[in-house]
Amino acid sequence: VKMLKGAHLVLFPPSPSPSPS
């Protein structure tokens, strides 16, 4: 799940996520 979240962060850099891990 963390890997998926990381990909999401990269795909959506302007998206403020609670855990930038």
XYZ file of C-alpha atoms in Angstrom:
21
model
C 0.000 0.000 0.000
C 2.874 2.352 0.835
C 4.320 1.806 -2.644
C 0.952 2.652 -4.211
C 0.747 5.784 -2.058
C 4.237 6.760 -3.195
C 3.178 6.381 -6.827
C 0.091 8.494 -6.144
C 2.284 11.174 -4.600
C 4.477 11.183 -7.700
C 1.436 11.239 -9.991
C -0.199 13.974 -7.929
C 2.607 16.172 -6.554
C 0.250 19.166 -6.040
C -1.933 16.974 -3.838
C -1.340 17.638 -0.111
C -1.150 14.168 1.410
C -1.176 13.509 5.186
C 1.708 11.051 4.906
C 4.431 12.052 2.410
C 6.131 8.726 2.975
